[in-house]
Amino acid sequence: MAVLHGWRLCPRCGAELGLEQLPARVSCPVCGFVAYANPKPAANAFVVDHAGRVLLARRAREPSLGLWDLPGGFVEEGEHPTDTLRRELLEETGLEVEPGSFAGLWMDEYGDGPDSESTLCLYWTARVVRGVLSPADDVSELAWFAADELPSDDQLAFPSVAEALENWRDSVA
Ligand SMILES: [Zn+2]
């Protein structure tokens, strides 16, 4: 895991980067450009229906293609993570949601291999305001799961999803 794995040339001016401070950062001795190896923030939701079931999304893309994930996605520049939640839920599920309480954060890794990225996954509860459930974007299937009928860990996309769902299951038990 190293987001700056393989970096050699400055993306701004093309000069050779200073690599002495890897894996934390690279810097350009010519133009002063610096890139830090920060985790990527993501915002994900526990959307629960009237029966107390949680919404999961089957991933249509790598990494973890075909495995179940909590709906959500990466925060864009300058975007508040609760706005990320609204945007990603609408894109992936067709639902307009309103974020509720903050449910916790878990660290994870996106992809595998030397250039996989560290992720900082933020979770909120969310309620459906309106919309019709329809999988789109990078989701192939959507389904509601009761707390005692969740997919097994090997059917979940990331370790953080298993941890977050375990935490949610304990909170509703
Ligand atoms: Zn440069």
Coordinates of N, CA and C and ligand atoms in Angstrom, one line a residue:
M1 N 0.8 -1.2 0.0 CA 0.0 0.0 0.0 C 0.9 1.2 0.0
A2 N 0.8 2.0 -1.1 CA 1.6 3.3 -1.1 C 1.1 4.1 -2.3
V3 N 0.4 5.2 -2.0 CA -0.3 5.9 -3.1 C 0.8 6.6 -4.0
L4 N 2.0 6.8 -3.5 CA 3.0 7.4 -4.3 C 4.0 6.4 -4.9
H5 N 3.6 5.1 -4.9 CA 4.4 4.1 -5.4 C 4.7 4.4 -6.9
G6 N 5.9 4.3 -7.3 CA 6.3 4.5 -8.8 C 6.4 5.9 -9.3
W7 N 6.1 6.9 -8.4 CA 6.3 8.3 -8.8 C 7.7 8.6 -9.1
R8 N 8.1 9.2 -10.2 CA 9.5 9.5 -10.5 C 9.6 10.9 -11.0
L9 N 8.6 11.4 -11.8 CA 8.7 12.7 -12.4 C 7.6 13.7 -11.9
C10 N 7.9 14.9 -11.7 CA 7.0 15.9 -11.3 C 5.8 16.0 -12.2
P11 N 4.6 15.9 -11.8 CA 3.4 16.0 -12.7 C 3.2 17.4 -13.2
R12 N 3.8 18.4 -12.5 CA 3.6 19.8 -12.9 C 4.7 20.3 -13.9
C13 N 5.9 20.0 -13.6 CA 7.0 20.5 -14.5 C 7.8 19.5 -15.2
G14 N 7.7 18.2 -14.8 CA 8.4 17.1 -15.5 C 9.8 16.8 -15.0
A15 N 10.3 17.6 -14.0 CA 11.6 17.4 -13.4 C 11.6 16.1 -12.6
E16 N 12.8 15.6 -12.3 CA 12.9 14.4 -11.4 C 12.5 14.8 -10.0
L17 N 11.6 14.0 -9.4 CA 11.2 14.3 -8.0 C 12.2 13.9 -7.0
G18 N 12.2 14.5 -5.8 CA 13.0 14.1 -4.7 C 12.2 13.0 -4.0
L19 N 12.9 11.8 -3.9 CA 12.2 10.6 -3.3 C 12.6 10.3 -1.9
E20 N 13.4 11.1 -1.3 CA 14.0 10.8 0.0 C 13.0 10.6 1.1
Q21 N 11.8 11.2 1.0 CA 10.9 11.2 2.0 C 9.7 10.2 1.8
L22 N 9.9 9.3 0.8 CA 8.9 8.3 0.5 C 8.9 7.3 1.8
P23 N 7.8 6.7 2.1 CA 6.5 6.8 1.4 C 5.6 8.0 1.8
A24 N 6.1 8.9 2.7 CA 5.2 9.9 3.2 C 4.9 11.0 2.2
R25 N 5.9 11.4 1.4 CA 5.7 12.4 0.4 C 6.8 12.4 -0.7
V26 N 6.5 13.1 -1.8 CA 7.5 13.4 -2.8 C 7.5 14.9 -3.0
S27 N 8.7 15.5 -3.4 CA 8.8 16.9 -3.6 C 9.6 17.2 -4.8
C28 N 9.3 18.3 -5.5 CA 10.0 18.6 -6.7 C 11.1 19.7 -6.4
P29 N 12.4 19.4 -6.6 CA 13.4 20.4 -6.3 C 13.4 21.6 -7.3
V30 N 12.7 21.5 -8.4 CA 12.7 22.6 -9.4 C 11.5 23.6 -9.2
C31 N 10.3 23.0 -9.1 CA 9.1 24.0 -9.0 C 8.5 24.0 -7.6
G32 N 8.9 23.1 -6.7 CA 8.4 23.2 -5.4 C 7.2 22.4 -5.1
F33 N 6.7 21.7 -6.2 CA 5.5 20.8 -6.0 C 5.7 19.8 -4.9
V34 N 4.7 19.5 -4.1 CA 4.8 18.5 -3.1 C 3.5 17.7 -3.1
A35 N 3.7 16.4 -3.1 CA 2.5 15.5 -3.0 C 2.6 14.6 -1.7
Y36 N 1.6 14.6 -0.9 CA 1.6 13.9 0.3 C 0.8 12.6 0.1
A37 N 1.2 11.5 0.8 CA 0.5 10.2 0.7 C -0.6 10.2 1.7
N38 N -1.6 11.0 1.6 CA -2.7 11.0 2.5 C -3.7 9.9 2.2
P39 N -4.5 9.4 3.2 CA -5.6 8.5 2.8 C -6.7 9.2 2.1
K40 N -7.4 8.5 1.3 CA -8.6 9.1 0.5 C -9.8 9.0 1.4
P41 N -10.5 10.1 1.6 CA -11.7 10.0 2.4 C -12.9 9.5 1.6
A42 N -13.7 8.7 2.2 CA -15.0 8.2 1.5 C -16.1 8.4 2.5
A43 N -17.3 8.6 2.0 CA -18.5 8.7 2.8 C -19.5 7.6 2.4
N44 N -19.9 6.8 3.5 CA -20.8 5.7 3.2 C -22.0 5.7 4.1
A45 N -23.1 5.1 3.8 CA -24.4 5.2 4.5 C -24.9 3.9 5.0
F46 N -25.5 3.9 6.2 CA -26.4 2.8 6.6 C -27.8 3.3 6.4
V47 N -28.3 2.9 5.2 CA -29.7 3.3 4.9 C -30.6 2.1 5.4
V48 N -31.5 2.4 6.3 CA -32.3 1.3 6.9 C -33.8 1.5 6.5
D49 N -34.5 0.4 6.2 CA -35.9 0.5 5.8 C -36.8 0.4 7.0
H50 N -38.1 0.4 6.7 CA -39.1 0.3 7.8 C -39.0 -1.0 8.6
A51 N -38.5 -2.1 8.0 CA -38.4 -3.4 8.6 C -37.0 -3.5 9.4
G52 N -36.2 -2.4 9.3 CA -34.9 -2.5 10.0 C -33.8 -3.1 9.3
R53 N -34.0 -3.3 7.9 CA -33.0 -3.9 7.1 C -32.1 -2.8 6.5
V54 N -30.8 -3.2 6.3 CA -29.8 -2.2 5.8 C -29.6 -2.5 4.3
L55 N -29.4 -1.4 3.6 CA -29.2 -1.4 2.1 C -27.7 -1.7 1.8
L56 N -27.5 -2.8 1.0 CA -26.2 -3.1 0.5 C -26.2 -3.0 -1.0
A57 N -25.0 -2.7 -1.6 CA -24.9 -2.6 -3.0 C -23.8 -3.5 -3.5
R58 N -24.1 -4.3 -4.6 CA -23.1 -5.2 -5.1 C -22.2 -4.4 -6.1
R59 N -20.9 -4.5 -6.0 CA -20.0 -3.7 -6.8 C -19.9 -4.2 -8.2
A60 N -20.0 -3.3 -9.2 CA -19.9 -3.7 -10.6 C -18.6 -3.4 -11.2
R61 N -17.6 -3.0 -10.3 CA -16.3 -2.6 -10.8 C -15.2 -3.2 -9.8
E62 N -14.0 -3.4 -10.3 CA -12.9 -3.6 -9.5 C -12.5 -2.4 -8.7
P63 N -12.0 -2.4 -7.6 CA -11.6 -3.7 -6.8 C -12.9 -4.3 -6.2
S64 N -12.8 -5.6 -5.8 CA -13.8 -6.3 -5.1 C -15.1 -6.4 -6.0
L65 N -14.9 -6.5 -7.3 CA -16.1 -6.7 -8.2 C -16.9 -7.9 -7.8
G66 N -18.3 -7.6 -7.7 CA -19.2 -8.7 -7.4 C -19.5 -8.8 -5.9
L67 N -18.8 -8.1 -5.1 CA -19.0 -8.2 -3.6 C -19.9 -7.1 -3.1
W68 N -20.4 -7.4 -1.9 CA -21.4 -6.4 -1.3 C -20.7 -5.3 -0.5
D69 N -21.2 -4.1 -0.7 CA -20.6 -2.9 -0.1 C -21.7 -2.0 0.5
L70 N -21.3 -1.2 1.4 CA -22.3 -0.2 1.9 C -22.2 0.9 0.8
P71 N -23.4 1.5 0.4 CA -23.4 2.5 -0.7 C -22.7 3.7 -0.2
G72 N -22.0 4.4 -1.1 CA -21.2 5.6 -0.8 C -20.1 5.8 -1.8
G73 N -19.2 6.7 -1.6 CA -18.1 6.9 -2.5 C -17.1 7.9 -2.0
F74 N -16.2 8.2 -2.9 CA -15.1 9.1 -2.5 C -15.5 10.6 -2.5
V75 N -15.0 11.3 -1.5 CA -15.2 12.7 -1.3 C -14.5 13.5 -2.4
E76 N -15.1 14.4 -3.0 CA -14.5 15.3 -4.0 C -13.9 16.5 -3.4
E77 N -13.0 17.2 -4.1 CA -12.3 18.3 -3.6 C -13.3 19.4 -3.1
G78 N -13.2 19.8 -1.9 CA -14.0 20.9 -1.3 C -15.5 20.5 -1.0
E79 N -15.8 19.2 -1.1 CA -17.1 18.7 -0.9 C -17.3 18.2 0.6
H80 N -18.3 18.7 1.2 CA -18.6 18.1 2.6 C -19.0 16.6 2.5
P81 N -18.5 15.8 3.3 CA -18.8 14.3 3.2 C -20.3 14.0 3.2
T82 N -21.1 14.8 3.9 CA -22.5 14.5 3.9 C -23.1 14.9 2.6
D83 N -22.5 15.8 1.8 CA -23.0 16.1 0.5 C -22.5 14.9 -0.5
T84 N -21.3 14.4 -0.2 CA -20.8 13.2 -0.9 C -21.9 12.1 -0.8
L85 N -22.3 11.9 0.4 CA -23.3 10.9 0.7 C -24.6 11.0 -0.1
R86 N -25.1 12.3 -0.1 CA -26.3 12.5 -0.9 C -26.1 12.3 -2.4
R87 N -24.9 12.7 -2.9 CA -24.6 12.6 -4.3 C -24.4 11.1 -4.7
E88 N -23.6 10.4 -3.9 CA -23.3 9.0 -4.3 C -24.5 8.1 -4.1
L89 N -25.3 8.4 -3.1 CA -26.5 7.5 -2.9 C -27.5 7.7 -4.1
L90 N -27.6 9.0 -4.6 CA -28.5 9.3 -5.7 C -28.0 8.6 -7.0
E91 N -26.6 8.7 -7.2 CA -26.0 8.1 -8.4 C -26.1 6.6 -8.4
E92 N -25.9 6.0 -7.2 CA -25.8 4.5 -7.1 C -27.1 3.8 -6.9
T93 N -28.0 4.5 -6.2 CA -29.3 3.8 -5.8 C -30.5 4.4 -6.3
G94 N -30.5 5.6 -6.8 CA -31.7 6.3 -7.2 C -32.4 7.0 -6.1
L95 N -31.9 6.9 -4.9 CA -32.6 7.4 -3.7 C -32.1 8.7 -3.3
E96 N -33.0 9.6 -2.9 CA -32.6 10.8 -2.2 C -32.6 10.5 -0.8
V97 N -31.4 10.7 -0.1 CA -31.3 10.4 1.3 C -30.9 11.7 2.1
E98 N -31.3 11.7 3.4 CA -30.9 12.7 4.3 C -30.0 12.1 5.4
P99 N -28.7 12.5 5.5 CA -27.8 11.9 6.5 C -28.4 12.2 7.9
G100 N -28.2 11.2 8.7 CA -28.6 11.3 10.1 C -27.3 11.5 11.0
S101 N -27.2 10.6 12.0 CA -26.0 10.7 12.9 C -24.8 10.0 12.4
F102 N -23.7 10.6 12.8 CA -22.4 10.0 12.4 C -22.2 8.6 13.1
A103 N -21.8 7.6 12.4 CA -21.8 6.2 12.9 C -20.5 5.7 13.1
G104 N -19.4 6.4 12.7 CA -18.1 5.9 13.0 C -17.2 6.0 11.8
L105 N -15.9 5.7 12.0 CA -15.0 5.7 10.8 C -14.0 4.5 10.9
W106 N -13.7 4.0 9.8 CA -12.8 2.8 9.7 C -11.8 3.1 8.6
M107 N -10.5 2.7 8.9 CA -9.5 2.8 7.9 C -9.5 1.5 7.0
D108 N -9.1 1.6 5.8 CA -9.1 0.4 4.9 C -8.1 0.6 3.8
E109 N -8.1 -0.3 2.8 CA -7.2 -0.2 1.7 C -8.0 -0.5 0.4
Y110 N -7.8 0.3 -0.6 CA -8.6 0.2 -1.8 C -7.7 -0.4 -2.9
G111 N -8.1 -1.6 -3.3 CA -7.3 -2.4 -4.2 C -6.2 -3.1 -3.5
D112 N -5.4 -3.8 -4.2 CA -4.2 -4.5 -3.6 C -3.0 -4.3 -4.5
G113 N -1.8 -4.7 -4.0 CA -0.6 -4.5 -4.7 C 0.1 -3.2 -4.2
P114 N 1.3 -3.0 -4.7 CA 2.1 -1.9 -4.2 C 1.5 -0.5 -4.3
D115 N 0.6 -0.3 -5.3 CA 0.1 1.1 -5.4 C -1.4 1.2 -5.0
S116 N -1.8 0.3 -4.1 CA -3.2 0.4 -3.6 C -3.2 1.6 -2.7
E117 N -4.4 2.1 -2.4 CA -4.5 3.4 -1.7 C -5.2 3.2 -0.3
S118 N -4.7 3.9 0.6 CA -5.2 3.9 2.0 C -6.5 4.8 1.9
T119 N -7.6 4.2 2.6 CA -8.8 5.0 2.6 C -9.3 5.2 4.0
L120 N -10.0 6.3 4.2 CA -10.5 6.7 5.5 C -12.0 6.8 5.3
C121 N -12.7 5.8 5.8 CA -14.1 5.6 5.4 C -15.0 6.1 6.6
L122 N -15.8 7.1 6.2 CA -16.7 7.8 7.2 C -18.1 7.2 7.0
Y123 N -18.8 7.0 8.1 CA -20.2 6.3 8.0 C -21.2 7.2 8.7
W124 N -22.3 7.4 8.0 CA -23.5 8.0 8.6 C -24.7 7.1 8.5
T125 N -25.6 7.2 9.4 CA -27.0 6.7 9.2 C -27.6 7.6 8.2
A126 N -28.6 7.1 7.4 CA -29.3 8.0 6.5 C -30.7 7.5 6.3
R127 N -31.6 8.4 6.1 CA -33.0 8.0 5.8 C -33.4 8.4 4.4
V128 N -34.3 7.6 3.8 CA -34.7 7.8 2.4 C -35.8 8.9 2.4
V129 N -35.5 9.9 1.6 CA -36.5 11.0 1.5 C -37.5 10.7 0.4
R130 N -36.9 10.3 -0.8 CA -37.8 9.9 -1.9 C -36.9 9.2 -2.9
G131 N -37.6 8.6 -3.9 CA -36.9 8.0 -5.0 C -37.3 6.5 -5.1
V132 N -36.9 5.9 -6.2 CA -37.2 4.5 -6.5 C -35.9 3.8 -6.6
L133 N -35.7 2.7 -5.8 CA -34.5 1.9 -5.8 C -34.1 1.4 -7.2
S134 N -33.0 1.9 -7.7 CA -32.5 1.4 -9.0 C -31.0 1.4 -9.1
P135 N -30.4 0.3 -9.2 CA -28.9 0.2 -9.3 C -28.4 0.9 -10.5
A136 N -27.3 1.7 -10.3 CA -26.7 2.4 -11.4 C -25.3 2.8 -11.1
D137 N -24.6 3.4 -12.1 CA -23.3 3.8 -11.9 C -22.4 2.6 -11.7
D138 N -21.7 2.4 -10.5 CA -20.8 1.3 -10.4 C -21.4 0.2 -9.5
V139 N -22.8 0.1 -9.5 CA -23.5 -0.9 -8.8 C -24.3 -1.8 -9.7
S140 N -24.2 -3.2 -9.4 CA -25.0 -4.1 -10.3 C -26.3 -4.6 -9.7
E141 N -26.4 -4.5 -8.3 CA -27.5 -5.0 -7.6 C -27.7 -4.3 -6.3
L142 N -28.9 -4.1 -5.9 CA -29.2 -3.5 -4.5 C -30.1 -4.4 -3.8
A143 N -29.8 -4.6 -2.5 CA -30.7 -5.5 -1.7 C -30.7 -5.0 -0.2
W144 N -31.8 -5.3 0.4 CA -32.0 -5.0 1.9 C -31.7 -6.3 2.7
F145 N -30.9 -6.1 3.7 CA -30.5 -7.3 4.5 C -30.9 -7.0 6.0
A146 N -31.5 -8.0 6.6 CA -31.8 -7.9 8.1 C -30.5 -8.2 8.8
A147 N -30.5 -7.7 10.1 CA -29.2 -7.7 10.8 C -28.7 -9.2 11.0
D148 N -29.6 -10.1 11.1 CA -29.2 -11.5 11.2 C -29.1 -12.3 9.9
E149 N -29.2 -11.6 8.8 CA -29.1 -12.2 7.5 C -28.0 -11.5 6.6
L150 N -27.0 -10.9 7.2 CA -26.0 -10.2 6.4 C -25.2 -11.2 5.7
P151 N -24.6 -10.8 4.5 CA -23.7 -11.7 3.8 C -22.5 -12.0 4.7
S152 N -21.9 -13.2 4.4 CA -20.7 -13.5 5.2 C -19.5 -12.6 4.8
D153 N -18.5 -12.5 5.7 CA -17.4 -11.6 5.5 C -16.8 -11.8 4.1
D154 N -16.7 -13.0 3.6 CA -16.0 -13.2 2.3 C -16.8 -12.8 1.1
Q155 N -18.1 -12.4 1.4 CA -18.9 -11.8 0.4 C -19.0 -10.3 0.5
L156 N -18.2 -9.7 1.4 CA -18.2 -8.3 1.6 C -17.0 -7.7 0.9
A157 N -17.1 -6.5 0.4 CA -16.1 -5.9 -0.5 C -14.8 -5.6 0.2
F158 N -14.8 -5.1 1.5 CA -13.7 -4.7 2.2 C -13.8 -5.0 3.7
P159 N -12.6 -5.2 4.3 CA -12.6 -5.5 5.8 C -13.4 -4.4 6.6
S160 N -13.3 -3.1 6.1 CA -14.0 -2.0 6.8 C -15.5 -2.2 6.8
V161 N -16.0 -2.8 5.7 CA -17.4 -3.0 5.6 C -17.9 -4.0 6.6
A162 N -17.1 -5.1 6.7 CA -17.4 -6.1 7.7 C -17.4 -5.5 9.1
E163 N -16.4 -4.7 9.4 CA -16.3 -4.1 10.7 C -17.5 -3.1 11.0
A164 N -17.8 -2.3 10.0 CA -18.8 -1.3 10.1 C -20.2 -2.0 10.3
L165 N -20.4 -3.1 9.5 CA -21.7 -3.8 9.6 C -21.8 -4.5 11.0
E166 N -20.7 -5.0 11.5 CA -20.7 -5.7 12.8 C -21.1 -4.6 13.9
N167 N -20.5 -3.5 13.7 CA -20.8 -2.4 14.7 C -22.3 -2.0 14.6
W168 N -22.8 -1.9 13.4 CA -24.2 -1.6 13.2 C -25.1 -2.7 13.8
R169 N -24.7 -3.9 13.5 CA -25.5 -5.1 14.0 C -25.6 -5.0 15.5
D170 N -24.5 -4.7 16.2 CA -24.4 -4.6 17.6 C -25.3 -3.5 18.1
S171 N -25.3 -2.4 17.4 CA -26.1 -1.2 17.8 C -27.6 -1.4 17.7
V172 N -28.0 -2.3 16.8 CA -29.5 -2.5 16.7 C -29.9 -3.8 17.4
A173 N -29.0 -4.5 18.0 CA -29.3 -5.8 18.7 C -30.1 -5.5 20.0
Ligands
ZN1 ZN 8.2 20.3 -10.6

